[in-house]
CSV table of N, CA and C in Angstrom, one decimal:
chain,number,residue,atom,x,y,z
P,640,MET,N,122.1,114.1,112.5
P,640,MET,CA,121.4,112.8,112.5
P,640,MET,C,120.2,112.9,111.6
P,641,ALA,N,120.0,112.0,110.7
P,641,ALA,CA,118.9,112.0,109.8
P,641,ALA,C,117.7,111.3,110.3
P,642,GLU,N,116.7,112.1,110.6
P,642,GLU,CA,115.4,111.6,111.1
P,642,GLU,C,114.3,112.1,110.2
P,643,GLU,N,113.2,111.5,110.2
P,643,GLU,CA,112.1,112.0,109.4
P,643,GLU,C,111.0,112.7,110.2
P,644,ARG,N,111.4,113.4,111.3
P,644,ARG,CA,110.4,114.0,112.1
P,644,ARG,C,109.8,115.2,111.3
P,645,VAL,N,108.5,115.4,111.4
P,645,VAL,CA,107.8,116.5,110.8
P,645,VAL,C,107.0,117.1,111.8
P,646,SER,N,107.0,118.5,111.8
P,646,SER,CA,106.3,119.2,112.9
P,646,SER,C,104.8,118.8,112.8
P,647,PRO,N,104.2,118.5,113.9
P,647,PRO,CA,102.8,118.2,113.9
P,647,PRO,C,102.0,119.4,113.4
P,648,GLY,N,101.1,119.2,112.5
P,648,GLY,CA,100.2,120.3,112.1
P,648,GLY,C,98.8,120.1,112.7
P,649,PRO,N,97.8,120.8,112.2
P,649,PRO,CA,96.5,120.6,112.8
P,649,PRO,C,96.0,119.1,112.5
P,650,LYS,N,95.2,118.6,113.4
P,650,LYS,CA,94.7,117.2,113.2
P,650,LYS,C,93.9,117.1,111.9
P,651,GLU,N,94.3,116.1,111.1
P,651,GLU,CA,93.6,115.8,109.9
P,651,GLU,C,92.6,114.7,110.1
P,652,VAL,N,91.5,114.7,109.4
P,652,VAL,CA,90.5,113.7,109.5
P,652,VAL,C,90.5,112.9,108.2
P,653,ALA,N,90.4,111.6,108.4
P,653,ALA,CA,90.3,110.7,107.2
P,653,ALA,C,89.2,111.2,106.3
P,654,PRO,N,89.4,111.1,105.0
P,654,PRO,CA,88.3,111.5,104.0
P,654,PRO,C,87.0,110.8,104.3
P,655,ALA,N,85.9,111.5,104.2
P,655,ALA,CA,84.6,110.9,104.4
P,655,ALA,C,84.3,109.9,103.3
P,656,GLY,N,83.5,109.0,103.7
P,656,GLY,CA,83.1,107.9,102.7
P,656,GLY,C,82.7,106.7,103.5
P,657,PRO,N,82.0,105.8,102.9
P,657,PRO,CA,81.5,104.7,103.6
P,657,PRO,C,82.6,103.8,104.1
P,658,SER,N,83.7,103.5,103.4
P,658,SER,CA,84.7,102.7,103.9
P,658,SER,C,85.5,103.3,105.0
P,659,ALA,N,85.7,104.6,104.9
P,659,ALA,CA,86.4,105.3,106.0
P,659,ALA,C,85.6,105.4,107.2
P,660,ALA,N,84.4,105.6,107.1
P,660,ALA,CA,83.5,105.7,108.3
P,660,ALA,C,83.4,104.3,109.0
P,661,ALA,N,83.3,103.3,108.2
P,661,ALA,CA,83.1,101.9,108.7
P,661,ALA,C,84.3,101.5,109.5
P,662,ALA,N,85.5,101.8,109.0
P,662,ALA,CA,86.7,101.3,109.6
P,662,ALA,C,87.2,102.1,110.8
P,663,ALA,N,86.7,103.4,110.9
P,663,ALA,CA,87.2,104.2,112.0
P,663,ALA,C,86.6,103.8,113.3
P,664,THR,N,87.3,104.0,114.4
P,664,THR,CA,86.8,103.7,115.7
P,664,THR,C,86.5,104.9,116.5
P,665,THR,N,85.7,104.8,117.6
P,665,THR,CA,85.4,106.0,118.3
P,665,THR,C,86.6,106.5,119.1
P,666,GLU,N,87.5,105.6,119.6
P,666,GLU,CA,88.6,106.0,120.3
P,666,GLU,C,89.7,106.7,119.5
P,667,ASN,N,89.8,106.3,118.2
P,667,ASN,CA,90.8,106.8,117.3
P,667,ASN,C,90.2,106.9,115.9
P,668,PRO,N,89.5,107.9,115.7
P,668,PRO,CA,88.7,108.0,114.4
P,668,PRO,C,89.4,107.8,113.1
P,669,GLY,N,90.7,108.2,113.1
P,669,GLY,CA,91.4,108.1,111.8
P,669,GLY,C,92.2,106.8,111.7
P,670,ALA,N,92.5,106.1,112.8
P,670,ALA,CA,93.4,105.0,112.8
P,670,ALA,C,92.8,103.9,111.9
P,671,ALA,N,93.7,103.4,111.0
P,671,ALA,CA,93.4,102.3,110.1
P,671,ALA,C,92.1,102.5,109.3
P,672,ALA,N,91.7,103.8,109.1
P,672,ALA,CA,90.5,104.0,108.3
P,672,ALA,C,90.9,103.6,106.9
P,673,ALA,N,90.0,103.1,106.1
P,673,ALA,CA,90.3,102.7,104.7
P,673,ALA,C,89.7,103.7,103.8
P,674,SER,N,90.4,103.8,102.7
P,674,SER,CA,90.0,104.7,101.6
P,674,SER,C,89.9,103.8,100.3
P,675,PRO,N,88.9,104.0,99.5
P,675,PRO,CA,88.8,103.1,98.3
P,675,PRO,C,90.0,103.1,97.4
P,676,ASP,N,90.8,104.2,97.4
P,676,ASP,CA,91.9,104.3,96.5
P,676,ASP,C,93.2,103.9,97.1
P,677,THR,N,93.4,104.0,98.4
P,677,THR,CA,94.7,103.7,98.9
P,677,THR,C,94.8,102.7,100.0
P,678,GLY,N,93.7,102.2,100.5
P,678,GLY,CA,93.7,101.2,101.6
P,678,GLY,C,93.8,101.8,102.9
P,679,PRO,N,94.3,101.1,103.9
P,679,PRO,CA,94.3,101.6,105.3
P,679,PRO,C,95.0,102.9,105.4
P,680,TYR,N,94.5,103.7,106.3
P,680,TYR,CA,95.0,105.1,106.5
P,680,TYR,C,94.9,105.4,108.0
P,681,ASP,N,96.0,106.1,108.5
P,681,ASP,CA,96.0,106.5,109.9
P,681,ASP,C,96.1,108.0,109.9
P,682,SER,N,95.1,108.7,110.3
P,682,SER,CA,95.2,110.2,110.3
P,682,SER,C,96.2,110.7,111.3
P,683,ASN,N,96.6,109.9,112.2
P,683,ASN,CA,97.6,110.3,113.2
P,683,ASN,C,99.0,110.1,112.7
P,684,CYS,N,99.2,109.5,111.5
P,684,CYS,CA,100.5,109.1,110.9
P,684,CYS,C,100.9,110.2,109.9
P,685,VAL,N,102.0,110.9,110.2
P,685,VAL,CA,102.4,112.0,109.4
P,685,VAL,C,102.7,111.5,107.9
P,686,PHE,N,103.2,110.3,107.7
P,686,PHE,CA,103.5,109.8,106.4
P,686,PHE,C,102.2,109.5,105.6
P,687,CYS,N,101.2,109.0,106.3
P,687,CYS,CA,99.9,108.9,105.7
P,687,CYS,C,99.4,110.2,105.2
P,688,ARG,N,99.5,111.2,106.0
P,688,ARG,CA,99.0,112.6,105.7
P,688,ARG,C,99.8,113.2,104.5
P,689,ILE,N,101.2,113.0,104.5
P,689,ILE,CA,102.0,113.5,103.4
P,689,ILE,C,101.6,112.8,102.1
P,690,ALA,N,101.4,111.5,102.2
P,690,ALA,CA,101.1,110.7,100.9
P,690,ALA,C,99.7,111.2,100.4
P,691,ARG,N,98.9,111.7,101.2
P,691,ARG,CA,97.6,112.2,100.8
P,691,ARG,C,97.6,113.7,100.5
P,692,ARG,N,98.7,114.3,100.6
P,692,ARG,CA,98.9,115.7,100.3
P,692,ARG,C,98.1,116.6,101.4
P,693,GLN,N,98.1,116.1,102.6
P,693,GLN,CA,97.5,116.8,103.7
P,693,GLN,C,98.5,117.5,104.6
P,694,GLU,N,99.8,117.4,104.2
P,694,GLU,CA,100.9,118.1,104.9
P,694,GLU,C,101.6,118.9,103.8
P,695,PRO,N,102.2,120.0,104.2
P,695,PRO,CA,102.9,120.9,103.3
P,695,PRO,C,104.3,120.4,102.9
P,696,THR,N,104.3,119.2,102.3
P,696,THR,CA,105.6,118.6,101.9
P,696,THR,C,105.5,118.4,100.4
P,697,GLU,N,106.6,118.7,99.7
P,697,GLU,CA,106.6,118.6,98.3
P,697,GLU,C,106.8,117.1,97.9
P,698,LEU,N,105.8,116.5,97.2
P,698,LEU,CA,106.0,115.1,96.7
P,698,LEU,C,106.7,115.2,95.4
P,699,LEU,N,107.6,114.2,95.3
P,699,LEU,CA,108.4,114.1,94.0
P,699,LEU,C,107.6,113.2,93.1
P,700,TYR,N,107.7,113.4,91.8
P,700,TYR,CA,106.9,112.6,90.8
P,700,TYR,C,107.3,111.1,91.0
P,701,CYS,N,106.2,110.4,91.1
P,701,CYS,CA,106.3,108.9,91.3
P,701,CYS,C,105.4,108.2,90.3
P,702,GLU,N,105.9,107.4,89.5
P,702,GLU,CA,105.0,106.7,88.5
P,702,GLU,C,104.2,105.6,89.1
P,703,ASN,N,104.5,105.2,90.3
P,703,ASN,CA,103.7,104.1,91.0
P,703,ASN,C,102.6,104.8,91.8
P,704,GLU,N,101.4,104.5,91.5
P,704,GLU,CA,100.3,105.2,92.2
P,704,GLU,C,100.0,104.7,93.6
P,705,ASP,N,100.7,103.6,94.0
P,705,ASP,CA,100.6,103.1,95.4
P,705,ASP,C,101.7,103.7,96.3
P,706,LEU,N,102.6,104.4,95.8
P,706,LEU,CA,103.7,104.9,96.5
P,706,LEU,C,103.8,106.5,96.4
P,707,ALA,N,104.5,107.0,97.4
P,707,ALA,CA,104.8,108.5,97.4
P,707,ALA,C,106.3,108.6,97.7
P,708,CYS,N,106.9,109.7,97.2
P,708,CYS,CA,108.3,109.9,97.5
P,708,CYS,C,108.5,111.4,97.8
P,709,PHE,N,109.4,111.7,98.7
P,709,PHE,CA,109.7,113.1,99.1
P,709,PHE,C,111.1,113.1,99.8
P,710,LYS,N,111.6,114.3,99.9
P,710,LYS,CA,112.9,114.5,100.5
P,710,LYS,C,112.8,114.3,102.0
P,711,ASP,N,113.9,113.7,102.6
P,711,ASP,CA,114.0,113.6,104.0
P,711,ASP,C,114.2,115.0,104.6
P,712,ILE,N,113.6,115.4,105.7
P,712,ILE,CA,113.8,116.8,106.2
P,712,ILE,C,115.1,117.0,106.9
P,713,LYS,N,115.8,115.9,107.2
P,713,LYS,CA,117.1,116.0,107.8
P,713,LYS,C,118.1,115.1,107.0
P,714,PRO,N,118.4,115.5,105.8
P,714,PRO,CA,119.2,114.6,104.9
P,714,PRO,C,120.5,114.2,105.4
P,715,ALA,N,120.9,113.0,105.2
P,715,ALA,CA,122.1,112.4,105.6
P,715,ALA,C,123.1,112.4,104.4
P,716,ALA,N,122.6,112.7,103.3
P,716,ALA,CA,123.4,112.7,102.1
P,716,ALA,C,122.8,113.8,101.1
P,717,THR,N,123.6,114.1,100.0
P,717,THR,CA,123.1,115.0,99.0
P,717,THR,C,121.8,114.6,98.5
P,718,HIS,N,121.6,113.3,98.3
P,718,HIS,CA,120.3,112.8,97.8
P,718,HIS,C,119.8,111.9,98.9
P,719,HIS,N,118.8,112.3,99.6
P,719,HIS,CA,118.2,111.5,100.7
P,719,HIS,C,116.7,111.6,100.5
P,720,TYR,N,116.1,110.6,100.0
P,720,TYR,CA,114.7,110.6,99.7
P,720,TYR,C,114.0,109.4,100.5
P,721,LEU,N,112.7,109.6,100.8
P,721,LEU,CA,111.9,108.6,101.4
P,721,LEU,C,110.9,108.1,100.5
P,722,VAL,N,110.7,106.8,100.3
P,722,VAL,CA,109.7,106.2,99.5
P,722,VAL,C,108.7,105.5,100.5
P,723,VAL,N,107.4,105.9,100.4
P,723,VAL,CA,106.5,105.3,101.4
P,723,VAL,C,105.3,104.8,100.6
P,724,PRO,N,104.7,103.7,101.1
P,724,PRO,CA,103.4,103.2,100.5
P,724,PRO,C,102.3,104.2,101.0
P,725,LYS,N,101.3,104.4,100.1
P,725,LYS,CA,100.2,105.3,100.5
P,725,LYS,C,99.3,104.5,101.5
P,726,LYS,N,99.3,103.2,101.4
P,726,LYS,CA,98.6,102.4,102.4
P,726,LYS,C,99.5,102.3,103.7
P,727,HIS,N,98.8,102.5,104.8
P,727,HIS,CA,99.6,102.4,106.1
P,727,HIS,C,100.0,101.0,106.4
P,728,ILE,N,101.4,100.9,106.5
P,728,ILE,CA,102.0,99.7,107.0
P,728,ILE,C,103.0,100.1,108.0
P,729,GLY,N,103.0,99.5,109.2
P,729,GLY,CA,103.8,100.0,110.3
P,729,GLY,C,105.3,100.1,110.1
P,730,ASN,N,105.9,99.0,109.7
P,730,ASN,CA,107.4,98.9,109.5
P,730,ASN,C,107.8,97.7,108.8
P,731,CYS,N,109.1,97.5,108.6
P,731,CYS,CA,109.5,96.4,107.8
P,731,CYS,C,109.3,95.0,108.5
P,732,LYS,N,109.1,95.0,109.8
P,732,LYS,CA,108.8,93.7,110.4
P,732,LYS,C,107.3,93.3,110.2
P,733,ASP,N,106.5,94.2,109.7
P,733,ASP,CA,105.1,93.9,109.5
P,733,ASP,C,104.9,93.3,108.1
P,734,LEU,N,106.0,93.2,107.3
P,734,LEU,CA,105.9,92.7,106.0
P,734,LEU,C,105.9,91.2,105.9
P,735,ASN,N,105.4,90.6,104.9
P,735,ASN,CA,105.4,89.1,104.7
P,735,ASN,C,105.8,88.8,103.2
P,736,ARG,N,105.9,87.6,102.9
P,736,ARG,CA,106.3,87.1,101.6
P,736,ARG,C,105.5,87.8,100.5
P,737,ASP,N,104.2,88.0,100.7
P,737,ASP,CA,103.3,88.5,99.7
P,737,ASP,C,103.6,90.0,99.4
P,738,GLN,N,104.4,90.6,100.2
P,738,GLN,CA,104.7,92.0,99.9
P,738,GLN,C,106.1,92.3,99.4
P,739,ILE,N,106.8,91.2,98.9
P,739,ILE,CA,108.1,91.4,98.3
P,739,ILE,C,108.0,92.3,97.1
P,740,GLU,N,106.9,92.2,96.3
P,740,GLU,CA,106.7,93.1,95.1
P,740,GLU,C,106.6,94.5,95.6
P,741,LEU,N,106.0,94.8,96.7
P,741,LEU,CA,105.9,96.2,97.2
P,741,LEU,C,107.3,96.7,97.5
P,742,VAL,N,108.2,96.0,98.2
P,742,VAL,CA,109.5,96.4,98.5
P,742,VAL,C,110.3,96.6,97.2
P,743,GLU,N,110.2,95.7,96.2
P,743,GLU,CA,110.9,95.8,94.9
P,743,GLU,C,110.4,97.1,94.2
P,744,SER,N,109.1,97.4,94.3
P,744,SER,CA,108.6,98.6,93.7
P,744,SER,C,109.1,99.9,94.4
P,745,MET,N,109.3,99.8,95.7
P,745,MET,CA,109.9,100.9,96.4
P,745,MET,C,111.3,101.2,96.0
P,746,VAL,N,112.1,100.1,95.8
P,746,VAL,CA,113.4,100.2,95.3
P,746,VAL,C,113.5,100.8,93.9
P,747,ALA,N,112.6,100.3,93.0
P,747,ALA,CA,112.5,100.9,91.6
P,747,ALA,C,112.2,102.3,91.6
P,748,VAL,N,111.3,102.8,92.5
P,748,VAL,CA,111.0,104.2,92.6
P,748,VAL,C,112.2,105.0,93.1
P,749,GLY,N,112.9,104.4,94.1
P,749,GLY,CA,114.1,105.1,94.6
P,749,GLY,C,115.1,105.3,93.5
P,750,LYS,N,115.3,104.3,92.7
P,750,LYS,CA,116.3,104.4,91.6
P,750,LYS,C,115.9,105.4,90.6
P,751,THR,N,114.6,105.4,90.2
P,751,THR,CA,114.1,106.4,89.3
P,751,THR,C,114.2,107.8,89.8
P,752,ILE,N,114.0,108.0,91.1
P,752,ILE,CA,114.1,109.4,91.6
P,752,ILE,C,115.6,109.8,91.6
P,753,LEU,N,116.5,108.9,91.9
P,753,LEU,CA,117.9,109.3,91.8
P,753,LEU,C,118.3,109.6,90.3
P,754,GLU,N,117.8,108.8,89.4
P,754,GLU,CA,118.1,109.1,88.0
P,754,GLU,C,117.6,110.5,87.5
P,755,ARG,N,116.4,110.8,88.0
P,755,ARG,CA,115.7,112.1,87.6
P,755,ARG,C,116.5,113.2,88.3
P,756,ASN,N,117.2,113.0,89.3
P,756,ASN,CA,118.0,114.0,89.9
P,756,ASN,C,119.5,113.8,89.6
P,757,ASN,N,119.8,113.3,88.4
P,757,ASN,CA,121.1,113.1,87.8
P,757,ASN,C,122.1,112.4,88.6
P,758,PHE,N,121.6,111.4,89.4
P,758,PHE,CA,122.6,110.5,90.1
P,758,PHE,C,122.4,109.1,89.5
P,759,THR,N,123.5,108.6,88.9
P,759,THR,CA,123.4,107.3,88.2
P,759,THR,C,124.4,106.3,88.7
P,760,ASP,N,125.3,106.6,89.6
P,760,ASP,CA,126.3,105.7,90.1
P,760,ASP,C,125.6,104.8,91.2
P,761,PHE,N,125.0,103.8,90.8
P,761,PHE,CA,124.2,102.9,91.7
P,761,PHE,C,125.2,102.1,92.6
P,762,THR,N,126.5,102.1,92.4
P,762,THR,CA,127.4,101.5,93.3
P,762,THR,C,127.6,102.3,94.6
P,763,ASP,N,127.2,103.6,94.5
P,763,ASP,CA,127.4,104.5,95.7
P,763,ASP,C,126.0,104.9,96.3
P,764,VAL,N,125.1,103.9,96.3
P,764,VAL,CA,123.7,104.2,96.8
P,764,VAL,C,123.5,103.2,98.0
P,765,ARG,N,122.7,103.7,99.0
P,765,ARG,CA,122.3,102.8,100.0
P,765,ARG,C,120.7,103.0,100.1
P,766,MET,N,120.0,101.9,100.1
P,766,MET,CA,118.6,101.9,100.2
P,766,MET,C,118.2,100.9,101.3
P,767,GLY,N,117.5,101.3,102.3
P,767,GLY,CA,117.1,100.4,103.4
P,767,GLY,C,116.1,101.0,104.3
P,768,PHE,N,115.9,100.2,105.4
P,768,PHE,CA,114.8,100.5,106.3
P,768,PHE,C,115.4,100.4,107.7
P,769,HIS,N,114.9,101.3,108.6
P,769,HIS,CA,115.2,101.2,110.0
P,769,HIS,C,114.3,100.1,110.6
P,770,VAL,N,114.9,99.4,111.6
P,770,VAL,CA,114.2,98.3,112.2
P,770,VAL,C,113.7,98.7,113.6
P,771,PRO,N,112.5,98.4,113.9
P,771,PRO,CA,112.0,98.7,115.3
P,771,PRO,C,112.9,98.2,116.3
P,772,PRO,N,113.1,98.9,117.4
P,772,PRO,CA,112.5,100.2,117.8
P,772,PRO,C,113.2,101.4,117.3
P,773,PHE,N,114.0,101.3,116.3
P,773,PHE,CA,114.8,102.4,115.8
P,773,PHE,C,114.2,103.2,114.7
P,774,CYS,N,112.8,103.1,114.6
P,774,CYS,CA,112.1,103.9,113.6
P,774,CYS,C,111.5,105.1,114.3
P,775,THR,N,111.7,106.3,113.7
P,775,THR,CA,111.2,107.5,114.3
P,775,THR,C,109.7,107.7,113.9
P,776,ILE,N,109.3,107.2,112.7
P,776,ILE,CA,108.0,107.2,112.3
P,776,ILE,C,107.5,105.8,112.0
P,777,SER,N,106.4,105.5,112.6
P,777,SER,CA,105.8,104.1,112.4
P,777,SER,C,105.0,104.0,111.2
P,778,HIS,N,105.6,104.1,110.1
P,778,HIS,CA,105.0,103.9,108.7
P,778,HIS,C,106.2,103.5,107.9
P,779,LEU,N,106.0,102.3,107.2
P,779,LEU,CA,107.1,101.8,106.4
P,779,LEU,C,107.6,102.9,105.4
P,780,HIS,N,109.0,103.0,105.4
P,780,HIS,CA,109.6,104.0,104.5
P,780,HIS,C,111.0,103.5,104.2
P,781,LEU,N,111.3,103.6,102.9
P,781,LEU,CA,112.6,103.2,102.3
P,781,LEU,C,113.4,104.5,102.3
P,782,HIS,N,114.6,104.4,102.9
P,782,HIS,CA,115.6,105.5,102.8
P,782,HIS,C,116.4,105.3,101.5
P,783,VAL,N,116.5,106.3,100.7
P,783,VAL,CA,117.3,106.2,99.5
P,783,VAL,C,118.3,107.3,99.6
P,784,LEU,N,119.6,106.8,99.8
P,784,LEU,CA,120.7,107.7,100.1
P,784,LEU,C,121.8,107.6,99.1
P,785,ALA,N,122.3,108.8,98.7
P,785,ALA,CA,123.5,108.8,97.8
P,785,ALA,C,124.1,110.2,97.8
P,786,PRO,N,125.4,110.3,97.6
P,786,PRO,CA,126.4,109.3,97.5
P,786,PRO,C,126.8,108.8,98.9
P,787,VAL,N,127.0,107.6,99.1
P,787,VAL,CA,127.3,107.0,100.4
P,787,VAL,C,128.7,107.4,100.8
P,788,LYS,N,129.6,107.6,99.8
P,788,LYS,CA,131.0,107.9,100.1
P,788,LYS,C,131.1,109.3,100.7
P,789,GLN,N,130.1,110.1,100.7
P,789,GLN,CA,130.1,111.4,101.4
P,789,GLN,C,129.5,111.4,102.8
P,790,PHE,N,129.1,110.2,103.2
P,790,PHE,CA,128.5,110.1,104.6
P,790,PHE,C,129.4,110.6,105.6
P,791,GLY,N,128.9,111.4,106.6
P,791,GLY,CA,129.7,111.8,107.8
P,791,GLY,C,129.7,110.6,108.8
P,792,PHE,N,130.3,110.8,109.9
P,792,PHE,CA,130.5,109.8,110.9
P,792,PHE,C,129.1,109.3,111.4
P,793,LEU,N,128.2,110.2,111.7
P,793,LEU,CA,126.9,109.8,112.3
P,793,LEU,C,126.1,109.0,111.2
P,794,SER,N,126.1,109.5,110.0
P,794,SER,CA,125.4,108.8,108.9
P,794,SER,C,125.9,107.4,108.7
P,795,LYS,N,127.2,107.3,108.7
P,795,LYS,CA,127.8,105.9,108.6
P,795,LYS,C,127.3,105.0,109.7
P,796,LEU,N,127.1,105.5,110.8
P,796,LEU,CA,126.6,104.7,111.9
P,796,LEU,C,125.1,104.4,111.8
P,797,ILE,N,124.3,105.5,111.6
P,797,ILE,CA,122.8,105.4,111.5
P,797,ILE,C,122.4,104.5,110.4
P,798,TYR,N,123.1,104.6,109.2
P,798,TYR,CA,122.7,103.8,108.0
P,798,TYR,C,123.6,102.7,107.8
P,799,ARG,N,124.2,102.1,108.8
P,799,ARG,CA,125.1,101.0,108.7
P,799,ARG,C,124.3,99.8,108.2
P,800,PRO,N,124.7,99.2,107.1
P,800,PRO,CA,124.0,98.1,106.4
P,800,PRO,C,123.9,96.9,107.3
P,801,ASN,N,122.7,96.4,107.4
P,801,ASN,CA,122.4,95.1,108.1
P,801,ASN,C,122.9,95.0,109.5
P,802,SER,N,122.7,96.1,110.2
P,802,SER,CA,123.0,96.2,111.6
P,802,SER,C,121.7,95.9,112.4
P,803,TYR,N,121.7,96.1,113.7
P,803,TYR,CA,120.5,95.8,114.5
P,803,TYR,C,119.4,96.9,114.2
P,804,TRP,N,119.8,98.0,113.6
P,804,TRP,CA,118.9,99.1,113.5
P,804,TRP,C,118.6,99.5,112.1
P,805,PHE,N,119.3,99.0,111.1
P,805,PHE,CA,119.1,99.4,109.7
P,805,PHE,C,119.4,98.2,108.8
P,806,ILE,N,118.5,97.8,107.9
P,806,ILE,CA,118.7,96.7,107.0
P,806,ILE,C,118.5,97.2,105.5
P,807,THR,N,119.3,96.7,104.6
P,807,THR,CA,119.2,97.1,103.2
P,807,THR,C,117.9,96.5,102.6
P,808,ALA,N,117.4,97.1,101.6
P,808,ALA,CA,116.2,96.5,100.9
P,808,ALA,C,116.5,95.1,100.4
P,809,ASP,N,117.7,94.9,99.9
P,809,ASP,CA,118.1,93.6,99.4
P,809,ASP,C,118.0,92.5,100.5
P,810,TYR,N,118.5,92.9,101.6
P,810,TYR,CA,118.5,92.0,102.8
P,810,TYR,C,117.1,91.7,103.2
P,811,LEU,N,116.2,92.7,103.2
P,811,LEU,CA,114.8,92.5,103.6
P,811,LEU,C,114.1,91.6,102.6
P,812,ILE,N,114.4,91.8,101.3
P,812,ILE,CA,113.7,90.9,100.3
P,812,ILE,C,114.2,89.5,100.5
P,813,GLU,N,115.5,89.3,100.7
P,813,GLU,CA,116.0,88.0,101.0
P,813,GLU,C,115.3,87.3,102.2
P,814,LYS,N,115.2,88.0,103.3
P,814,LYS,CA,114.5,87.5,104.5
P,814,LYS,C,113.1,87.2,104.2
P,815,LEU,N,112.4,88.0,103.4
P,815,LEU,CA,111.0,87.7,103.1
P,815,LEU,C,110.8,86.5,102.2
P,816,ARG,N,111.8,86.2,101.4
P,816,ARG,CA,111.7,85.0,100.5
P,816,ARG,C,111.8,83.7,101.3
P,817,LYS,N,112.4,83.7,102.4
P,817,LYS,CA,112.7,82.5,103.2
P,817,LYS,C,111.4,82.0,103.9
């Protein structure tokens, strides 16, 4: 089963600075703290920490400074990457029409990562998002999976397009446009 669980490491604290200090609360000091360069940040979110290089995860080269890309720790396919915004966004249901460009940028980064890893058959690619409550990490992340034809039984189920639990990026963009 392909999940994005990452072993919890030592607690990280949001970078110091006027905007981070102003946004942090006493109950949850890192939650939704803002950084001048990446926006909202949650120190309790493993993907926020990965995007800021505070976790021992290899980031793949990404030309978009607002996004980070890395390999899924439990790959469902030969190529299984996650593209995440550096700014903390909970999940695909938190998006609105103004963020269509963000989703399109995430897809573009996913395609670029596949090309850089010598995969160019885009008819055999699945890109999409898990829908709450089926998200293991509450930080928006695009699954980039290829080749789809090599999916095992569980992967076919978990990444079933436009099901109750997984929607394609194209489907999400279409819904946001309405």
